[in-house]
GROMACS .gro file of C-alpha atoms in nm:
model
  359
    1MET     CA    1   0.000   0.000   0.000
    2ASP     CA    2   0.150   0.341  -0.096
    3ALA     CA    3   0.187   0.647   0.128
    4CYS     CA    4  -0.111   0.822  -0.021
    5SER     CA    5  -0.333   0.536   0.085
    6TRP     CA    6  -0.211   0.559   0.440
    7ILE     CA    7  -0.271   0.930   0.446
    8PHE     CA    8  -0.626   0.876   0.319
    9LEU     CA    9  -0.687   0.635   0.607
   10GLY     CA   10  -0.553   0.887   0.854
   11LYS     CA   11  -0.251   0.682   0.947
   12GLY     CA   12   0.113   0.697   0.865
   13PRO     CA   13   0.294   0.418   0.696
   14PRO     CA   14   0.406   0.142   0.924
   15THR     CA   15   0.756   0.166   1.054
   16ALA     CA   16   0.999  -0.118   1.094
   17GLN     CA   17   0.961  -0.102   1.474
   18SER     CA   18   0.584  -0.139   1.467
   19GLN     CA   19   0.609  -0.430   1.232
   20LEU     CA   20   0.853  -0.591   1.472
   21PHE     CA   21   0.612  -0.554   1.770
   22ASP     CA   22   0.328  -0.699   1.566
   23LYS     CA   23   0.533  -1.009   1.519
   24LEU     CA   24   0.658  -1.031   1.878
   25LEU     CA   25   0.330  -0.956   2.061
   26PRO     CA   26   0.049  -1.177   1.935
   27ILE     CA   27  -0.292  -1.075   2.067
   28ASN     CA   28  -0.454  -1.345   2.286
   29PRO     CA   29  -0.839  -1.344   2.340
   30ARG     CA   30  -0.962  -1.280   2.694
   31LYS     CA   31  -1.089  -1.573   2.884
   32SER     CA   32  -1.425  -1.523   3.059
   33LYS     CA   33  -1.415  -1.581   3.429
   34ARG     CA   34  -1.646  -1.863   3.544
   35LYS     CA   35  -1.822  -1.811   3.870
   36LYS     CA   36  -1.785  -2.094   4.108
   37SER     CA   37  -2.115  -2.225   4.239
   38ARG     CA   38  -2.138  -2.191   4.608
   39PRO     CA   39  -2.237  -2.501   4.801
   40VAL     CA   40  -2.565  -2.498   4.994
   41LEU     CA   41  -2.478  -2.456   5.356
   42TYR     CA   42  -2.681  -2.646   5.617
   43PRO     CA   43  -2.665  -2.604   5.991
   44GLY     CA   44  -2.427  -2.848   6.147
   45ASN     CA   45  -2.697  -3.020   6.352
   46ALA     CA   46  -2.960  -3.045   6.072
   47ARG     CA   47  -3.038  -3.320   5.823
   48LYS     CA   48  -3.020  -3.249   5.454
   49TYR     CA   49  -3.353  -3.250   5.264
   50LEU     CA   50  -3.451  -3.165   4.912
   51PRO     CA   51  -3.660  -2.850   4.876
   52VAL     CA   52  -4.029  -2.915   4.946
   53GLU     CA   53  -4.251  -2.876   4.639
   54GLN     CA   54  -4.550  -2.646   4.676
   55LYS     CA   55  -4.874  -2.852   4.663
   56SER     CA   56  -5.145  -2.718   4.433
   57LYS     CA   57  -5.455  -2.586   4.610
   58ALA     CA   58  -5.659  -2.660   4.298
   59LYS     CA   59  -5.565  -3.027   4.325
   60ARG     CA   60  -5.680  -3.035   4.687
   61CYS     CA   61  -6.012  -2.873   4.594
   62LEU     CA   62  -6.063  -3.124   4.312
   63ILE     CA   63  -6.004  -3.418   4.547
   64LEU     CA   64  -6.243  -3.269   4.802
   65PHE     CA   65  -6.507  -3.213   4.532
   66ILE     CA   66  -6.477  -3.574   4.413
   67LEU     CA   67  -6.517  -3.702   4.769
   68ILE     CA   68  -6.828  -3.487   4.825
   69VAL     CA   69  -6.990  -3.600   4.499
   70GLY     CA   70  -6.907  -3.963   4.573
   71PHE     CA   71  -7.059  -3.934   4.919
   72GLN     CA   72  -7.377  -3.781   4.775
   73ILE     CA   73  -7.405  -4.059   4.517
   74LEU     CA   74  -7.365  -4.326   4.783
   75ASN     CA   75  -7.620  -4.150   5.000
   76ALA     CA   76  -7.867  -4.134   4.710
   77ILE     CA   77  -7.819  -4.505   4.636
   78GLU     CA   78  -7.880  -4.588   5.002
   79ASN     CA   79  -8.198  -4.378   4.999
   80LEU     CA   80  -8.321  -4.562   4.688
   81ASP     CA   81  -8.253  -4.894   4.855
   82ASP     CA   82  -8.433  -4.778   5.169
   83ASN     CA   83  -8.744  -4.684   4.970
   84VAL     CA   84  -8.747  -5.014   4.783
   85LEU     CA   85  -8.706  -5.203   5.111
   86LYS     CA   86  -8.975  -4.992   5.278
   87TYR     CA   87  -9.235  -5.111   5.025
   88ASP     CA   88  -9.093  -5.467   5.003
   89LEU     CA   89  -9.122  -5.474   4.625
   90GLU     CA   90  -8.921  -5.795   4.609
   91GLY     CA   91  -9.186  -5.969   4.818
   92LEU     CA   92  -9.462  -5.821   4.601
   93GLU     CA   93  -9.297  -5.950   4.285
   94LYS     CA   94  -9.273  -6.301   4.428
   95THR     CA   95  -9.641  -6.291   4.525
   96LEU     CA   96  -9.757  -6.177   4.181
   97LYS     CA   97  -9.545  -6.436   4.002
   98ARG     CA   98  -9.683  -6.709   4.227
   99ASP     CA   99 -10.053  -6.615   4.227
  100VAL     CA  100 -10.120  -6.449   3.889
  101PHE     CA  101 -10.113  -6.730   3.631
  102GLY     CA  102 -10.023  -6.685   3.265
  103GLN     CA  103  -9.938  -6.314   3.286
  104GLN     CA  104  -9.560  -6.310   3.319
  105THR     CA  105  -9.519  -6.012   3.086
  106ALA     CA  106  -9.787  -5.808   3.266
  107VAL     CA  107  -9.633  -5.885   3.606
  108ALA     CA  108  -9.286  -5.784   3.488
  109LYS     CA  109  -9.416  -5.463   3.336
  110ILE     CA  110  -9.612  -5.342   3.639
  111MET     CA  111  -9.319  -5.428   3.868
  112ASP     CA  112  -9.086  -5.219   3.650
  113HIS     CA  113  -9.319  -4.922   3.683
  114LEU     CA  114  -9.351  -4.961   4.060
  115LYS     CA  115  -8.978  -5.006   4.117
  116ASP     CA  116  -8.892  -4.696   3.918
  117TYR     CA  117  -9.160  -4.482   4.082
  118LEU     CA  118  -9.136  -4.595   4.443
  119ALA     CA  119  -8.756  -4.570   4.450
  120THR     CA  120  -8.792  -4.203   4.550
  121HIS     CA  121  -9.052  -3.987   4.720
  122TYR     CA  122  -9.023  -3.685   4.488
  123HIS     CA  123  -9.182  -3.691   4.142
  124ASN     CA  124  -9.296  -3.458   3.866
  125LYS     CA  125  -9.613  -3.655   3.793
  126PRO     CA  126  -9.829  -3.932   3.944
  127LEU     CA  127  -9.793  -4.289   3.821
  128VAL     CA  128 -10.103  -4.405   3.631
  129VAL     CA  129 -10.114  -4.772   3.525
  130SER     CA  130 -10.400  -4.920   3.323
  131LEU     CA  131 -10.465  -5.296   3.340
  132ASN     CA  132 -10.671  -5.403   3.038
  133GLY     CA  133 -10.784  -5.738   2.906
  134PRO     CA  134 -11.075  -5.978   2.869
  135SER     CA  135 -11.274  -6.100   3.166
  136GLY     CA  136 -11.124  -6.362   3.399
  137VAL     CA  137 -10.756  -6.325   3.307
  138GLY     CA  138 -10.630  -6.190   3.643
  139LYS     CA  139 -10.668  -5.810   3.634
  140SER     CA  140 -10.889  -5.780   3.943
  141LEU     CA  141 -10.684  -6.048   4.118
  142MET     CA  142 -10.373  -5.839   4.065
  143GLY     CA  143 -10.556  -5.536   4.201
  144ARG     CA  144 -10.650  -5.725   4.518
  145LEU     CA  145 -10.296  -5.857   4.561
  146LEU     CA  146 -10.154  -5.506   4.523
  147ALA     CA  147 -10.395  -5.371   4.784
  148LYS     CA  148 -10.322  -5.656   5.025
  149HIS     CA  149  -9.947  -5.616   4.992
  150PHE     CA  150  -9.934  -5.240   5.039
  151ARG     CA  151 -10.169  -5.263   5.337
  152SER     CA  152  -9.917  -5.497   5.496
  153VAL     CA  153  -9.624  -5.256   5.451
  154MET     CA  154  -9.813  -4.928   5.501
  155ASP     CA  155 -10.108  -4.804   5.702
  156ASN     CA  156 -10.450  -4.902   5.566
  157ASP     CA  157 -10.529  -4.530   5.545
  158PHE     CA  158 -10.302  -4.497   5.242
  159ILE     CA  159 -10.473  -4.764   5.027
  160LEU     CA  160 -10.803  -4.711   4.844
  161GLN     CA  161 -10.991  -4.985   4.660
  162TYR     CA  162 -11.273  -4.828   4.461
  163TYR     CA  163 -11.524  -5.055   4.286
  164VAL     CA  164 -11.729  -4.837   4.053
  165LEU     CA  165 -12.046  -5.049   4.053
  166HIS     CA  166 -12.036  -5.069   4.433
  167ASN     CA  167 -11.918  -4.721   4.531
  168CYS     CA  168 -12.110  -4.533   4.265
  169PRO     CA  169 -12.374  -4.748   4.093
  170LYS     CA  170 -12.569  -4.612   3.799
  171SER     CA  171 -12.863  -4.519   4.022
  172SER     CA  172 -12.644  -4.297   4.243
  173ASP     CA  173 -12.627  -3.920   4.244
  174VAL     CA  174 -12.331  -3.844   4.019
  175ALA     CA  175 -12.260  -3.508   4.184
  176LEU     CA  176 -12.247  -3.676   4.524
  177CYS     CA  177 -12.011  -3.943   4.388
  178GLN     CA  178 -11.787  -3.671   4.247
  179ALA     CA  179 -11.764  -3.491   4.581
  180GLU     CA  180 -11.703  -3.811   4.777
  181LEU     CA  181 -11.431  -3.933   4.540
  182SER     CA  182 -11.256  -3.596   4.537
  183ASN     CA  183 -11.258  -3.577   4.917
  184LEU     CA  184 -11.135  -3.935   4.953
  185ILE     CA  185 -10.835  -3.878   4.728
  186SER     CA  186 -10.746  -3.536   4.869
  187ASP     CA  187 -10.762  -3.649   5.232
  188MET     CA  188 -10.555  -3.959   5.168
  189ILE     CA  189 -10.288  -3.767   4.977
  190SER     CA  190 -10.261  -3.505   5.254
  191ARG     CA  191 -10.218  -3.769   5.526
  192ALA     CA  192  -9.967  -3.964   5.319
  193GLU     CA  193  -9.757  -3.654   5.254
  194ILE     CA  194  -9.722  -3.588   5.627
  195GLU     CA  195  -9.569  -3.934   5.678
  196GLU     CA  196  -9.376  -3.928   5.348
  197LYS     CA  197  -9.571  -4.223   5.209
  198ILE     CA  198  -9.702  -4.269   4.855
  199PRO     CA  199 -10.075  -4.357   4.852
  200ILE     CA  200 -10.208  -4.633   4.626
  201PHE     CA  201 -10.547  -4.588   4.453
  202ILE     CA  202 -10.696  -4.895   4.282
  203PHE     CA  203 -11.005  -4.841   4.066
  204ASP     CA  204 -11.185  -5.150   3.933
  205GLU     CA  205 -11.467  -5.168   3.676
  206MET     CA  206 -11.348  -4.850   3.507
  207GLU     CA  207 -11.557  -4.930   3.200
  208ALA     CA  208 -11.866  -4.852   3.414
  209MET     CA  209 -11.741  -4.515   3.546
  210SER     CA  210 -11.948  -4.221   3.421
  211PRO     CA  211 -11.779  -3.937   3.225
  212PRO     CA  212 -11.834  -3.678   3.504
  213LEU     CA  213 -11.661  -3.907   3.752
  214LEU     CA  214 -11.381  -3.971   3.502
  215ASP     CA  215 -11.334  -3.595   3.474
  216VAL     CA  216 -11.292  -3.564   3.851
  217LEU     CA  217 -11.036  -3.844   3.859
  218GLN     CA  218 -10.848  -3.698   3.564
  219GLY     CA  219 -10.806  -3.373   3.754
  220PHE     CA  220 -10.569  -3.551   3.994
  221PHE     CA  221 -10.347  -3.663   3.703
  222GLN     CA  222 -10.256  -3.308   3.596
  223LEU     CA  223  -9.899  -3.181   3.625
  224ASN     CA  224  -9.989  -2.827   3.741
  225GLN     CA  225 -10.059  -2.931   4.100
  226THR     CA  226  -9.881  -2.900   4.433
  227ASN     CA  227  -9.608  -3.154   4.498
  228GLU     CA  228  -9.806  -3.385   4.724
  229TYR     CA  229 -10.057  -3.456   4.445
  230LEU     CA  230  -9.772  -3.567   4.219
  231ASN     CA  231  -9.671  -3.841   4.464
  232ALA     CA  232  -9.942  -4.103   4.410
  233VAL     CA  233 -10.004  -4.431   4.226
  234TYR     CA  234 -10.329  -4.492   4.039
  235VAL     CA  235 -10.420  -4.837   3.905
  236LEU     CA  236 -10.710  -4.840   3.657
  237ILE     CA  237 -10.865  -5.184   3.590
  238SER     CA  238 -11.113  -5.244   3.310
  239ASN     CA  239 -11.230  -5.480   3.036
  240LEU     CA  240 -11.187  -5.206   2.776
  241GLY     CA  241 -11.000  -5.348   2.478
  242GLY     CA  242 -11.066  -5.705   2.593
  243SER     CA  243 -11.233  -5.822   2.272
  244GLU     CA  244 -10.961  -5.663   2.060
  245ILE     CA  245 -10.693  -5.838   2.267
  246THR     CA  246 -10.875  -6.171   2.223
  247ASN     CA  247 -10.894  -6.132   1.845
  248TYR     CA  248 -10.529  -6.033   1.816
  249VAL     CA  249 -10.398  -6.319   2.033
  250LEU     CA  250 -10.596  -6.581   1.843
  251LYS     CA  251 -10.467  -6.453   1.509
  252ASN     CA  252 -10.104  -6.407   1.614
  253VAL     CA  253 -10.021  -6.701   1.839
  254THR     CA  254  -9.684  -6.753   1.667
  255ASN     CA  255  -9.557  -6.396   1.717
  256SER     CA  256  -9.280  -6.320   1.964
  257ILE     CA  257  -9.362  -6.189   2.311
  258ASN     CA  258  -9.208  -5.846   2.243
  259THR     CA  259  -9.406  -5.805   1.922
  260VAL     CA  260  -9.730  -5.910   2.090
  261GLU     CA  261  -9.679  -5.671   2.380
  262HIS     CA  262  -9.603  -5.376   2.153
  263ASP     CA  263  -9.897  -5.444   1.923
  264LEU     CA  264 -10.140  -5.496   2.212
  265CYS     CA  265 -10.037  -5.168   2.375
  266GLN     CA  266 -10.107  -4.986   2.049
  267ILE     CA  267 -10.443  -5.160   2.006
  268VAL     CA  268 -10.556  -5.092   2.362
  269TRP     CA  269 -10.433  -4.733   2.347
  270SER     CA  270 -10.646  -4.664   2.038
  271ILE     CA  271 -10.953  -4.799   2.222
  272LEU     CA  272 -10.890  -4.610   2.546
  273LYS     CA  273 -10.826  -4.268   2.393
  274GLY     CA  274 -11.162  -4.294   2.218
  275HIS     CA  275 -11.334  -4.374   2.548
  276HIS     CA  276 -11.197  -4.085   2.757
  277SER     CA  277 -10.886  -3.865   2.769
  278ILE     CA  278 -10.808  -3.984   3.124
  279TRP     CA  279 -10.595  -4.263   2.974
  280LYS     CA  280 -10.374  -4.015   2.788
  281VAL     CA  281 -10.111  -4.028   3.065
  282ALA     CA  282 -10.156  -4.396   3.156
  283GLU     CA  283  -9.901  -4.675   3.119
  284ILE     CA  284 -10.083  -4.958   2.939
  285VAL     CA  285 -10.041  -5.312   3.074
  286PRO     CA  286 -10.235  -5.560   2.855
  287PHE     CA  287 -10.347  -5.899   2.991
  288VAL     CA  288 -10.361  -6.188   2.743
  289LEU     CA  289 -10.578  -6.501   2.718
  290LEU     CA  290 -10.515  -6.790   2.957
  291GLU     CA  291 -10.428  -7.134   2.826
  292GLN     CA  292 -10.580  -7.455   2.964
  293LYS     CA  293 -10.268  -7.521   3.174
  294HIS     CA  294 -10.318  -7.186   3.345
  295VAL     CA  295 -10.682  -7.272   3.417
  296MET     CA  296 -10.567  -7.598   3.575
  297SER     CA  297 -10.333  -7.396   3.799
  298CYS     CA  298 -10.632  -7.182   3.902
  299PHE     CA  299 -10.827  -7.496   3.994
  300LEU     CA  300 -10.535  -7.637   4.193
  301ASP     CA  301 -10.497  -7.313   4.387
  302GLU     CA  302 -10.869  -7.287   4.463
  303LEU     CA  303 -10.897  -7.653   4.567
  304LEU     CA  304 -10.611  -7.609   4.814
  305GLN     CA  305 -10.769  -7.295   4.958
  306GLU     CA  306 -11.101  -7.478   5.005
  307GLY     CA  307 -10.935  -7.776   5.174
  308PHE     CA  308 -10.979  -8.031   4.894
  309TYR     CA  309 -10.720  -8.292   4.806
  310PRO     CA  310 -10.548  -8.175   4.484
  311ASP     CA  311 -10.621  -8.480   4.270
  312LYS     CA  312 -10.469  -8.429   3.925
  313GLU     CA  313 -10.739  -8.627   3.748
  314LYS     CA  314 -11.012  -8.424   3.916
  315ILE     CA  315 -10.838  -8.099   3.823
  316LYS     CA  316 -10.809  -8.208   3.460
  317ASN     CA  317 -11.176  -8.306   3.445
  318LEU     CA  318 -11.283  -7.975   3.598
  319ALA     CA  319 -11.072  -7.779   3.350
  320GLU     CA  320 -11.210  -7.970   3.053
  321GLU     CA  321 -11.564  -7.872   3.149
  322LEU     CA  322 -11.493  -7.512   3.047
  323ASN     CA  323 -11.510  -7.365   2.696
  324TYR     CA  324 -11.198  -7.294   2.492
  325TYR     CA  325 -11.071  -7.141   2.170
  326THR     CA  326 -10.839  -7.390   1.998
  327VAL     CA  327 -10.560  -7.255   1.777
  328ASN     CA  328 -10.271  -7.471   1.649
  329GLY     CA  329 -10.344  -7.732   1.915
  330THR     CA  330 -10.339  -7.478   2.203
  331LYS     CA  331 -10.656  -7.421   2.406
  332TYR     CA  332 -10.738  -7.070   2.531
  333SER     CA  333 -11.013  -7.032   2.789
  334THR     CA  334 -11.306  -6.817   2.673
  335THR     CA  335 -11.370  -6.697   3.030
  336GLY     CA  336 -11.023  -6.730   3.180
  337CYS     CA  337 -11.042  -6.847   3.543
  338LYS     CA  338 -11.368  -6.667   3.612
  339GLU     CA  339 -11.571  -6.987   3.655
  340VAL     CA  340 -11.316  -7.166   3.873
  341VAL     CA  341 -11.448  -7.048   4.211
  342GLY     CA  342 -11.805  -7.142   4.126
  343ARG     CA  343 -11.706  -7.486   4.002
  344VAL     CA  344 -11.503  -7.561   4.316
  345ASN     CA  345 -11.785  -7.439   4.541
  346LEU     CA  346 -12.012  -7.701   4.383
  347LEU     CA  347 -11.779  -7.970   4.522
  348HIS     CA  348 -11.878  -7.891   4.881
  349PRO     CA  349 -12.124  -8.146   5.034
  350ILE     CA  350 -12.400  -7.888   5.088
  351HIS     CA  351 -12.397  -7.791   4.721
  352ARG     CA  352 -12.387  -8.153   4.608
  353HIS     CA  353 -12.687  -8.228   4.831
  354ILE     CA  354 -12.882  -7.941   4.678
  355ASP     CA  355 -12.791  -8.057   4.328
  356LEU     CA  356 -12.917  -8.410   4.400
  357ARG     CA  357 -13.249  -8.277   4.534
  358THR     CA  358 -13.304  -8.057   4.230
  359ALA     CA  359 -13.202  -8.326   3.981
   0.00000   0.00000   0.00000
């Protein structure tokens, strides 16, 4: 580089001495000083521990919340069990299966409704169950068994059996019947609410109930009532839809149980809604025809109750005296077990003596 270039850069040309120092004194980079980490000092008489981690308060709250919810769930389950035990629904189911012949599906269905409803004391509507079928198939028997059972587990004041033709025959003053029925239901519900019980109302012969009386009863099925009126069970027993059930069963004997139950509910529902709107909120439980083997069971049960020896040949002969529909080799009783009691009563000596005198 010439002298002019050095002048332009603001420096003089390098001398021989500066060039010599550049060669003798190489420039070394500075080394950064590393700080030595100081050891953690502990007191001489103390044990060494790792630092304690801070526990999250949110985690504690979550655990507490889970425990509270779990306790409430367990408490609710215990309350459900207590209610079921209070009404002894297991014992009721055994009784119905033992004493109501040929209606396994109906028994299972009504027990499902009762178990669901009676599991708690607080409801948003009353339970209304309608038992429908031809005469003599066990509807009224089930009503009596329900009344008997609930009287045994609750006070008699919380059970009402209302027979329309007895409590309000056609010759009665309808307005008086309306007032009496309304007072009966209201008083029973009020007393039951005080003791946290659910009253059971069983109405038989519903096909004979007049429209004004049906209107009064329907008023207790409404949802816009005080809470105590929503905690009640109503069982409506009638022959409405009986002939339609008979025709369907005889024409569809090969159908599955689920199909038959679904179809019968639809058939009965179409009949009931045309009769009165009271059945709009009802759970339909159809009763089917009884086979000859079921009639024989009815005879056996009645003979034992009357103190007769249960001779199989005698039972078979008594059952064969009744009338039957025969479809695909299966016999269905035209009157169910309705004639069984009368036939067994004729076996008593006094009745046999009268028959011989009149012969």
